[in-house]
Coordinates of C-alpha atoms and ligand atoms in Angstrom, one line a residue:
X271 CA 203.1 -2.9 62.7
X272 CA 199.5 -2.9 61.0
X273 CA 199.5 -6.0 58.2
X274 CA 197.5 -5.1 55.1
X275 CA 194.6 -7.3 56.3
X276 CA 193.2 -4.5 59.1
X277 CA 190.5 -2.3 57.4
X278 CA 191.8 0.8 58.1
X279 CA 194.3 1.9 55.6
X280 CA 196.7 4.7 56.5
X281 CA 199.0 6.5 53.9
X282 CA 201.5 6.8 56.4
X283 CA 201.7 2.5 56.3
X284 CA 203.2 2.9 52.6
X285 CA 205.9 5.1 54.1
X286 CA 206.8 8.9 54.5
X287 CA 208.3 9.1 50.6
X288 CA 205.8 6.9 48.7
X289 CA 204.0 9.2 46.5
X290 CA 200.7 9.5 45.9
X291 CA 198.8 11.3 42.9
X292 CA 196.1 11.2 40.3
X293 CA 196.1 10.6 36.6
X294 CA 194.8 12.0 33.9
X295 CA 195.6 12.5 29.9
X296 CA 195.1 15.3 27.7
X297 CA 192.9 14.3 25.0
X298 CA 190.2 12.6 28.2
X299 CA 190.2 16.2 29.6
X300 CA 190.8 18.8 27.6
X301 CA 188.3 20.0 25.2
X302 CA 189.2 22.8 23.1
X303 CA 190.0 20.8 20.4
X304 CA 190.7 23.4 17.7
X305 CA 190.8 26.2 19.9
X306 CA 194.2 28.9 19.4
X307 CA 196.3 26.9 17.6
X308 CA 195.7 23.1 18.0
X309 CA 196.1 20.8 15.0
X310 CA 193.9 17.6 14.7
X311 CA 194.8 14.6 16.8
X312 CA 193.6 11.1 15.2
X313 CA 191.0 11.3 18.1
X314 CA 189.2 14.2 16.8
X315 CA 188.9 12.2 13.3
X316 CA 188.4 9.2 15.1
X317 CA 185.2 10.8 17.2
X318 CA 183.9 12.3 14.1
X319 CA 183.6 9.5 12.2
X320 CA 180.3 7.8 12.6
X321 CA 179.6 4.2 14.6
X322 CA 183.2 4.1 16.4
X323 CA 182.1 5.9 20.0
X324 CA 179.3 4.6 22.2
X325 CA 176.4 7.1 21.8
X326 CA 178.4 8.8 19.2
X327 CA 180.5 11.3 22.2
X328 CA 183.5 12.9 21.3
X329 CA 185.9 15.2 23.4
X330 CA 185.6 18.7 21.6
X331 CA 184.5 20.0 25.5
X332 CA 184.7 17.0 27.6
X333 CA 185.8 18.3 31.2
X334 CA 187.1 21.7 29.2
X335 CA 190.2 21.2 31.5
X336 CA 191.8 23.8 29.3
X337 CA 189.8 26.7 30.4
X338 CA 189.2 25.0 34.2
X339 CA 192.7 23.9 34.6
X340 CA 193.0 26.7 37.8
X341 CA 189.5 24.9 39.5
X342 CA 191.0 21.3 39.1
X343 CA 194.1 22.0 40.9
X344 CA 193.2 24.1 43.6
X345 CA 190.2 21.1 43.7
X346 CA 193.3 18.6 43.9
X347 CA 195.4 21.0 46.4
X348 CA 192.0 20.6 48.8
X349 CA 192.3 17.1 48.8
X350 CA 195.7 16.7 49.9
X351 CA 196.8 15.7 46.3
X352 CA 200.3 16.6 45.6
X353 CA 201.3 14.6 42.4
X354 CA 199.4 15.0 39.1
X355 CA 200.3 13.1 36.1
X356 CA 198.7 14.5 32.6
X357 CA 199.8 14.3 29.6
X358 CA 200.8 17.2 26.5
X359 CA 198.8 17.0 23.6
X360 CA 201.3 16.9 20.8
X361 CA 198.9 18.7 18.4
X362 CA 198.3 21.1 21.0
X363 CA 202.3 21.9 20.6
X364 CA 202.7 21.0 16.9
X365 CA 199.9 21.3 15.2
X366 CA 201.1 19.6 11.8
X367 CA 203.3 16.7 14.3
X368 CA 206.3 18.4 13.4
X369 CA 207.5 21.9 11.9
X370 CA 206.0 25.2 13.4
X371 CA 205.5 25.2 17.4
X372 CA 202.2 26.6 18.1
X373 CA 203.1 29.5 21.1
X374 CA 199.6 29.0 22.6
X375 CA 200.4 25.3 23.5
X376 CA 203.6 25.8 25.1
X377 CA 201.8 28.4 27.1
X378 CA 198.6 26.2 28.3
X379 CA 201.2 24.1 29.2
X380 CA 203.4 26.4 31.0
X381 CA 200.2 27.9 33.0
X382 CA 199.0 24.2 34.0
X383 CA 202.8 23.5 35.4
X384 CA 203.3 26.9 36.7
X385 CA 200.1 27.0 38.8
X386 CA 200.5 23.1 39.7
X387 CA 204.3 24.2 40.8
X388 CA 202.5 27.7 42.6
X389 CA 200.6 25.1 44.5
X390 CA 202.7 22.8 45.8
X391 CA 201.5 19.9 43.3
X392 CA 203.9 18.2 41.2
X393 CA 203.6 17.6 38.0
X394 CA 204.4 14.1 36.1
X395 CA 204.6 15.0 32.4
X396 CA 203.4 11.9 30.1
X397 CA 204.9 12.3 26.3
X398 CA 202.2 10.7 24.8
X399 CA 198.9 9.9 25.5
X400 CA 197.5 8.5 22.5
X401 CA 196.0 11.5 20.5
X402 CA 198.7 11.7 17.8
X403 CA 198.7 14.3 15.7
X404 CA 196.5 13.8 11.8
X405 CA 198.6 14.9 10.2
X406 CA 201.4 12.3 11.0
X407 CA 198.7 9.6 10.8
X408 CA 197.7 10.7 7.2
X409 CA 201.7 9.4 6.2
X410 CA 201.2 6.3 8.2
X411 CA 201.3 7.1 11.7
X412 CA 202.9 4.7 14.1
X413 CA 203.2 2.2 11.2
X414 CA 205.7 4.6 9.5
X415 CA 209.4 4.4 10.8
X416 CA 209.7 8.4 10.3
X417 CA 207.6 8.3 13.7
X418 CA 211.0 8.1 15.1
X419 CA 212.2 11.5 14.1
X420 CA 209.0 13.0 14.6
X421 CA 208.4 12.1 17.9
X422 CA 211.8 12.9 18.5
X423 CA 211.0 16.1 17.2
X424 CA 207.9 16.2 19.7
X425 CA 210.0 15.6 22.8
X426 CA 213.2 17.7 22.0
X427 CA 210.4 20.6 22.2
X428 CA 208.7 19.2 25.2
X429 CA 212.1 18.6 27.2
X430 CA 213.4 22.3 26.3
X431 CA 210.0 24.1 26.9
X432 CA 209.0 22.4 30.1
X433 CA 212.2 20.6 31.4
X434 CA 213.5 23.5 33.4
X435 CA 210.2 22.9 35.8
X436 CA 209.2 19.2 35.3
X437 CA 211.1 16.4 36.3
X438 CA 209.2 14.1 36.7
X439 CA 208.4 12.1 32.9
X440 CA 206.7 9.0 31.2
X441 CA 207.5 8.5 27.5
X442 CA 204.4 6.3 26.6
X443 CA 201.3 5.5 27.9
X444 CA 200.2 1.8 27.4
X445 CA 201.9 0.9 24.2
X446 CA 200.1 -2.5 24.1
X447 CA 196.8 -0.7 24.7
X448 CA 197.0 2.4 21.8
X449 CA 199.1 0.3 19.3
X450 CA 196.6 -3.0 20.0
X451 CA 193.6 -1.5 20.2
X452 CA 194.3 1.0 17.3
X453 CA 196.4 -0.7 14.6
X454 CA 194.8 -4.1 15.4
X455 CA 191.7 -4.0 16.3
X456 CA 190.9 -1.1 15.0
X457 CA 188.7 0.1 18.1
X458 CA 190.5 3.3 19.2
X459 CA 191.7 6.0 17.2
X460 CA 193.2 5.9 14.4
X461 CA 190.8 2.7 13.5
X462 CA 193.1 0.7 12.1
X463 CA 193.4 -3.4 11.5
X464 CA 195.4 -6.6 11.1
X465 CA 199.1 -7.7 11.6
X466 CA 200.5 -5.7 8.7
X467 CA 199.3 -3.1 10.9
X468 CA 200.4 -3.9 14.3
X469 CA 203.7 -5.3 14.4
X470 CA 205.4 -2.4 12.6
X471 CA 203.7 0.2 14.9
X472 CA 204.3 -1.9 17.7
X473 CA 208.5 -2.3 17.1
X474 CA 208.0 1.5 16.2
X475 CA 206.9 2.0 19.4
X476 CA 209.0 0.2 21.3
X477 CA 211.8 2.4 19.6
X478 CA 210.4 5.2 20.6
X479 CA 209.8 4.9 24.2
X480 CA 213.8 4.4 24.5
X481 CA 214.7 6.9 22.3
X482 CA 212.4 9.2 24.2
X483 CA 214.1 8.3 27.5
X484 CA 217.6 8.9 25.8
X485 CA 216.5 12.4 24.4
X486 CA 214.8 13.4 28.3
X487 CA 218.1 12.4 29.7
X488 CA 220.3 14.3 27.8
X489 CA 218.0 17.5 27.4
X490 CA 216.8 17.5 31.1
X491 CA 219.2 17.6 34.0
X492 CA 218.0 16.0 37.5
X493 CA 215.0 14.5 35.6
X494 CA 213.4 11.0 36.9
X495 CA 212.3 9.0 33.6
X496 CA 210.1 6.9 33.2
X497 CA 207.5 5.0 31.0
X498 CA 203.9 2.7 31.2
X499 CA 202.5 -0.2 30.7
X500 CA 199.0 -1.6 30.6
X501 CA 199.3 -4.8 32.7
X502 CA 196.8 -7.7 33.8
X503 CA 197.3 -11.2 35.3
X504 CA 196.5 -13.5 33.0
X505 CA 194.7 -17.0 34.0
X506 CA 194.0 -19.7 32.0
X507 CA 189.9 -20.3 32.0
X508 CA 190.5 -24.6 32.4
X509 CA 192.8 -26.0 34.5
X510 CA 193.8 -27.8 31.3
X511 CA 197.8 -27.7 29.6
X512 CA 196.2 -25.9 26.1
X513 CA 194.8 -23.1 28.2
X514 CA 197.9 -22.9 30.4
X515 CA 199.8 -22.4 27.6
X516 CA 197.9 -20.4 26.1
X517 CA 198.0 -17.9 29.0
X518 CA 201.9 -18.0 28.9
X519 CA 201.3 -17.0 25.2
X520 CA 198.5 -14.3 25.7
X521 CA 200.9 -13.0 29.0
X522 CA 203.9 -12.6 26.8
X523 CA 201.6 -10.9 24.2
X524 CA 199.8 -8.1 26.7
X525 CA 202.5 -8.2 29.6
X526 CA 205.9 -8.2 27.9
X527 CA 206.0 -7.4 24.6
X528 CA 206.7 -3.7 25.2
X529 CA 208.7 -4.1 28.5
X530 CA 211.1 -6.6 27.6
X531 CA 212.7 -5.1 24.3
X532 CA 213.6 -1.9 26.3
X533 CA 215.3 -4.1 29.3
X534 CA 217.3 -5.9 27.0
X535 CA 215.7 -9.1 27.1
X536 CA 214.6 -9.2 23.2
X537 CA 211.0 -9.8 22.2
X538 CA 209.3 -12.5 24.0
X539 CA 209.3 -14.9 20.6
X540 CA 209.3 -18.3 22.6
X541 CA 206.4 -17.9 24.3
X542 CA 204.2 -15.6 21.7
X543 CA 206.1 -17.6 18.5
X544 CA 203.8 -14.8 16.1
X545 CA 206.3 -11.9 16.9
X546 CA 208.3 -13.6 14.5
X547 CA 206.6 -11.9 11.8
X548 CA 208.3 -8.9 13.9
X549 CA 212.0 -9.4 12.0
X550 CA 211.4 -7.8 8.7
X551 CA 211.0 -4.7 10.4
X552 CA 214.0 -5.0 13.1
X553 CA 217.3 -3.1 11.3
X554 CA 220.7 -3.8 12.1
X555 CA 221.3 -1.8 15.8
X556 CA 217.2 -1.7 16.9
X557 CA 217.4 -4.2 19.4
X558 CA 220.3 -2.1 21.3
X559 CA 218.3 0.8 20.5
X560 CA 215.7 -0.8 21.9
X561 CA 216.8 -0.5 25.2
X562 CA 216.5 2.1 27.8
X563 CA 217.8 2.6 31.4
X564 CA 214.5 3.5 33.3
X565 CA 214.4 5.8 36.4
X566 CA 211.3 4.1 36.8
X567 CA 208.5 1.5 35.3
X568 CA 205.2 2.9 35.4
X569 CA 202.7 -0.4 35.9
X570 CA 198.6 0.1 35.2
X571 CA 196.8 -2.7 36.8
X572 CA 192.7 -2.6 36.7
X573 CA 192.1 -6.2 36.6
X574 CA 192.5 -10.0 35.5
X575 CA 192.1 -11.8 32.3
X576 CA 190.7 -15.6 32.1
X577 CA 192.1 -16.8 28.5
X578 CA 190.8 -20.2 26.7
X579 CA 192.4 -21.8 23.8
X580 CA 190.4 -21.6 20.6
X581 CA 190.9 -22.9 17.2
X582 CA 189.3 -20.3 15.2
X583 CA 191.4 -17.4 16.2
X584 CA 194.3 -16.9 13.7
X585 CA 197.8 -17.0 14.3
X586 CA 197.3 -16.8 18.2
X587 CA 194.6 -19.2 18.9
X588 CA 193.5 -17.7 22.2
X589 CA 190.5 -15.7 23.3
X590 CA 189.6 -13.9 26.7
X591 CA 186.8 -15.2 28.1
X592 CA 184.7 -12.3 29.1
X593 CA 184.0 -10.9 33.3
X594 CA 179.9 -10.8 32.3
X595 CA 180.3 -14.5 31.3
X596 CA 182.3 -15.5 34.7
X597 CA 179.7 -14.6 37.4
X598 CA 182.4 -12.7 39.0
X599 CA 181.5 -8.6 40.2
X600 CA 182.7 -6.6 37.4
X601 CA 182.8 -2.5 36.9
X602 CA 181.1 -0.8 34.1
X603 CA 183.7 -1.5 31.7
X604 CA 183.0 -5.5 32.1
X605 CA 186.5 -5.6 33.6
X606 CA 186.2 -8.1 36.7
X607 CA 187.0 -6.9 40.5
X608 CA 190.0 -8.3 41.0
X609 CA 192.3 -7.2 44.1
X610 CA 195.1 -9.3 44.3
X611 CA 195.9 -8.5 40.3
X612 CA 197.9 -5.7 41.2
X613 CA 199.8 -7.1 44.4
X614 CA 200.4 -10.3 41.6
X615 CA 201.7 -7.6 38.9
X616 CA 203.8 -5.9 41.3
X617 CA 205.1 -9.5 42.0
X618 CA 205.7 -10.4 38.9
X619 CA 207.9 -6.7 37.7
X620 CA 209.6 -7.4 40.9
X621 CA 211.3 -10.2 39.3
X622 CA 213.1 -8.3 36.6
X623 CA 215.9 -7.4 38.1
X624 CA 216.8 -4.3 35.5
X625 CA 213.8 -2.5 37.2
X626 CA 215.2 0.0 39.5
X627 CA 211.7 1.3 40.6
X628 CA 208.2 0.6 40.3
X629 CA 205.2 3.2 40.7
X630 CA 201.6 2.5 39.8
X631 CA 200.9 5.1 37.4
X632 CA 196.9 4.3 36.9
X633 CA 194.2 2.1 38.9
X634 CA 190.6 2.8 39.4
X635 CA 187.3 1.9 38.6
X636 CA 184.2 3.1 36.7
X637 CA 180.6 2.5 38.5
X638 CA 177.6 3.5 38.3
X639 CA 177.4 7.1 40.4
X640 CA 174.1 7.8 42.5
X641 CA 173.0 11.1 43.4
X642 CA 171.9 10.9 47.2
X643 CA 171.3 13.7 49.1
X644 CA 173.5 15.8 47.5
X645 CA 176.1 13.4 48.2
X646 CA 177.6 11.3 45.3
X647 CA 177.4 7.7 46.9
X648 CA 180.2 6.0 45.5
X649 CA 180.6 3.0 47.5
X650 CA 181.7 0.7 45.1
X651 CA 184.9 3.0 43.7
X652 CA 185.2 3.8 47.4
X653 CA 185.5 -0.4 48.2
X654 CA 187.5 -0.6 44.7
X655 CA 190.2 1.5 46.0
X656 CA 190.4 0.2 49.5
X657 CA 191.0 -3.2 48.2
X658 CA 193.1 -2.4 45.7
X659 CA 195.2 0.0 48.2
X660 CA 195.3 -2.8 50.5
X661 CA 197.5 -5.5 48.3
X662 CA 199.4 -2.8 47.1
X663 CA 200.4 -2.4 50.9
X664 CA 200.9 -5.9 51.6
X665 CA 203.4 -5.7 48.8
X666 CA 204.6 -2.8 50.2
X667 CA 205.4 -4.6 53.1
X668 CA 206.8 -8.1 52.0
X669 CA 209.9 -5.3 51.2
X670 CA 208.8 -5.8 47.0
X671 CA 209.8 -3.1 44.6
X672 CA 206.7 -0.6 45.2
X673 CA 207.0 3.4 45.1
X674 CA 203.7 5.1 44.8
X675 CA 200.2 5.1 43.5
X676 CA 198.0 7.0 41.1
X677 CA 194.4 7.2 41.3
X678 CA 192.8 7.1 37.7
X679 CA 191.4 9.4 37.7
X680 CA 190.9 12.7 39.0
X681 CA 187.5 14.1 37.2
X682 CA 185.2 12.1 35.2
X683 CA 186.6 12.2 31.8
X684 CA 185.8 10.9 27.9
X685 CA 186.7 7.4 28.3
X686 CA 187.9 6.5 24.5
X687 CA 185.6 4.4 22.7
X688 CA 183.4 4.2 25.5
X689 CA 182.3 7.9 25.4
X690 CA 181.2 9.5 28.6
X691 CA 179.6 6.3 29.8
X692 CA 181.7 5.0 32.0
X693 CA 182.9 7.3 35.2
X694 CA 186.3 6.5 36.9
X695 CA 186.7 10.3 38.9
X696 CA 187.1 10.4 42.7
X697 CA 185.0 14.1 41.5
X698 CA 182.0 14.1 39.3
X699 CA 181.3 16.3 36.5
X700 CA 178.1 17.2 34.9
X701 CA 178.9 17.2 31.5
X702 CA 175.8 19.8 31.1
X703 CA 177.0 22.5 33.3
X704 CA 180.8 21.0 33.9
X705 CA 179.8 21.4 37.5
X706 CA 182.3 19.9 39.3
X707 CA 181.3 18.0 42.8
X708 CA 183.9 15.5 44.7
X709 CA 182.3 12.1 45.0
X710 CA 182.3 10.1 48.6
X711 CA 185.2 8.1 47.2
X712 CA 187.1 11.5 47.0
X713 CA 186.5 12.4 49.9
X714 CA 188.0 8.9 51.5
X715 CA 191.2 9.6 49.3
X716 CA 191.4 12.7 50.5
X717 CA 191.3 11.3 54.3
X718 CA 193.0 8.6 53.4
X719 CA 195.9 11.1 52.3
X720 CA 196.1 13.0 55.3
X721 CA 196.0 9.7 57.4
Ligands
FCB1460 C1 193.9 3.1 30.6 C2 194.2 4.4 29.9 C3 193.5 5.6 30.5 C4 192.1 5.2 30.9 C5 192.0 4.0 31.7 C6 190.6 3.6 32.2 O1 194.1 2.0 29.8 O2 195.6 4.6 30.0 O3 193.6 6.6 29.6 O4 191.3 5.1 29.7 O5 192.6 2.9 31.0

């Protein structure tokens, strides 16, 4: 047997049934933001409103998947890809987040499974990808309890239109990332700040993703169900007890707040004492509605976090200490190159014993693409992967809980707040002519896959 160490990675090494796909998420790759039908999404407010996206980008066009959906996937079928996770845009379905079902989404979506289905590709269905609908946001969004009927609502439509065909779902995508970065730090859509913010949206959430679950089970026979979470090891900067402790706190905080509610473990209070300030919000039966029997946990790993302690942040006292201030390589995104965070993560869900199965749902890299003889030279997202691949293997084969691999992501794509700056596709797109060309590093996959 070949250990994980040898340079040459095969597919066939991770065994005949792990799968293998590419991610992507509607609201990255769509365009056609108001085209036949589609309501606002807090995304399309969020873009339009000055000084929140890097060189002021937005996704009206983006990759204008929803007029090039045929290209991509016969693009994906020529590189031996047969799983593709995306995600439906619930404006695209409901334009007002609940009521009248727009016929034109159901039909994008039907077309995109359909011709994914025609061609041998499978499709993995995420719920929700971030780009709630405006209208629910003008009434409070994820901070509003209602969410829970309405994105009830949402999925009952999505499990009956599509459920016949997909099996294969995800409730939430990063709950930590969309309810941190947009109802605390008010950085992503919708723009939003502060505890009073978070820790209802967040216990919203986490309601949510196992009602979601409960709803896909009931309304879709033979279906595998699953849901996402953001995940990075967390180190403490100093080998010092306040910044060891401080990483247990800032772990519990980015790695199990969202998990451990739905497993019936609670929220992680001891170790993150803040979430506390959770229990006015928490009514008589949510913690058992809180929970959720998982087909699967989807785990997104990119890299590592260093954290210090420090006085002068409220309530958690912690900071990260950032990649460009470590001397350590880092992608475009400032997130460090950091292999062994993934085999580590996959560790560390191992040791829940509730998880039946674990799939990484999203991994990649953004770098800086050059244009070389025609070729794009990707080495770096090539060497990225490799590395990556290779500790997901050796994890694969100390026997831990490991069942596949997505590639994030397929095309480049509007990368939130960052705009179109950074690129993370194994194919390149001129956002000019939306010329589509497959980089070296998808190429390599694409070996890799037939390997
Ligand atoms: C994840 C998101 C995905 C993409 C990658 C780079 O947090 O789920 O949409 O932005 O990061």
């Amino acid at each position: 047997m070949k250990t994980y160490k040898e340079a040459i990675l095969n597919a066939s090494d991770f065994g005949e049934d792990f799968i293998w796909g590419v991610s992507t998420a509607a609201y990255q790759i769509e365009g056609a933001h108001d085209l036949h039908g589609k309501g606002p999404s807090i995304w399309d407010k969020f873009t339009a409103t000055p000084k929140t996206i890097l060189n002021g980008d937005n996704a009206n066009v983006s990759c204008d998947f929803y007029h090039r959906y045929k290209e991509d996937i016969l693009l994906m079928k020529s590189m031996n890809i047969d799983n593709y996770r995306f995600s439906i845009s619930w404006p695209r379905v409901l334009p007002n987040g609940t009521g009248a079902i727009n016929k034109a989404g159901i039909e994008f979506y039907n077309d995109v499974i359909n011709f994914c289905l025609d061609q041998n590709i499978t499709p993995w269905v995420t719920l929700y990808h971030w780009d709630l609908p405006q209208n629910l946001e003008e009434k409070g969004g994820w901070t509003n309890r209602d969410i829970l009927n309405w994105f009830s609502e949402f999925t009952k439509v999505c499990a009956n239109a599509f459920g016949d065909r997909v099996k294969n779902w995800m409730v939430l995508n990063e709950p930590m990332v969309f309810i941190g970065a947009g109802y605390f730090l008010g950085v992503h859509a919708p723009g939003k700040k502060g505890l009073k913010n978070f820790l209802p949206a967040a216990h919203h959430a986490v309601l949510c993703q196992a009602e979601g679950g409960r709803l896909l089970r009931k309304l879709v026979p033979k279906a595998h169900i699953g849901t996402t979470f953001s995940c990075s090891q967390i180190t403490p900067y100093r080998n010092n007890k306040r910044d060891r402790k401080t990483a247990v706190q800032v772990d519990a905080l980015l790695n199990r707040l969202f998990i451990e509610p739905a497993l019936g473990l609670g929220y992680p209070i001891n170790e993150a004492p803040v979430l506390k300030k959770l229990q006015p919000y928490i009514q008589s039966t949510d913690m058992e509605d809180c929970q959720f029997n998982f087909d699967f946990i989807g785990i997104q790993n990119y890299t590592r976090e260093k954290v210090k302690y420090s006085l002068f942040v409220p309530y958690i006292k912690a900071k990260i200490v950032k990649a460009s201030k470590r001397n350590v390589q880092t992608t475009l995104m400032d997130w460090e190159v950091y292999p062994p965070s993934i085999y580590n993560m996959i560790k560390k869900y191992n040791d829940y014993p509730q998880i039946k199965k674990i799939i990484i749902t999203e991994n990649g890299a953004a770098f800086k693409d050059t244009m070389f003889e025609k070729k794009i030279d990707d080495t770096q997202r090539k060497d990225f992967l490799k590395r990556y691949l290779g500790q997901v293997l050796k994890a694969k084969q100390e026997g831990l809980n490991i069942h596949g691999y997505f590639v994030w992501t397929f095309t480049d794509n509007f990368e939130w707040a960052e705009g179109y700056h950074p690129r993370f596709g194994l194919v390149h797109i001129d956002f000019k002519t939306l010329k589509r060309t497959i980089k070296e590093s998808g190429k390599w996959f694409s070996n890799f896959l037939s390997s």
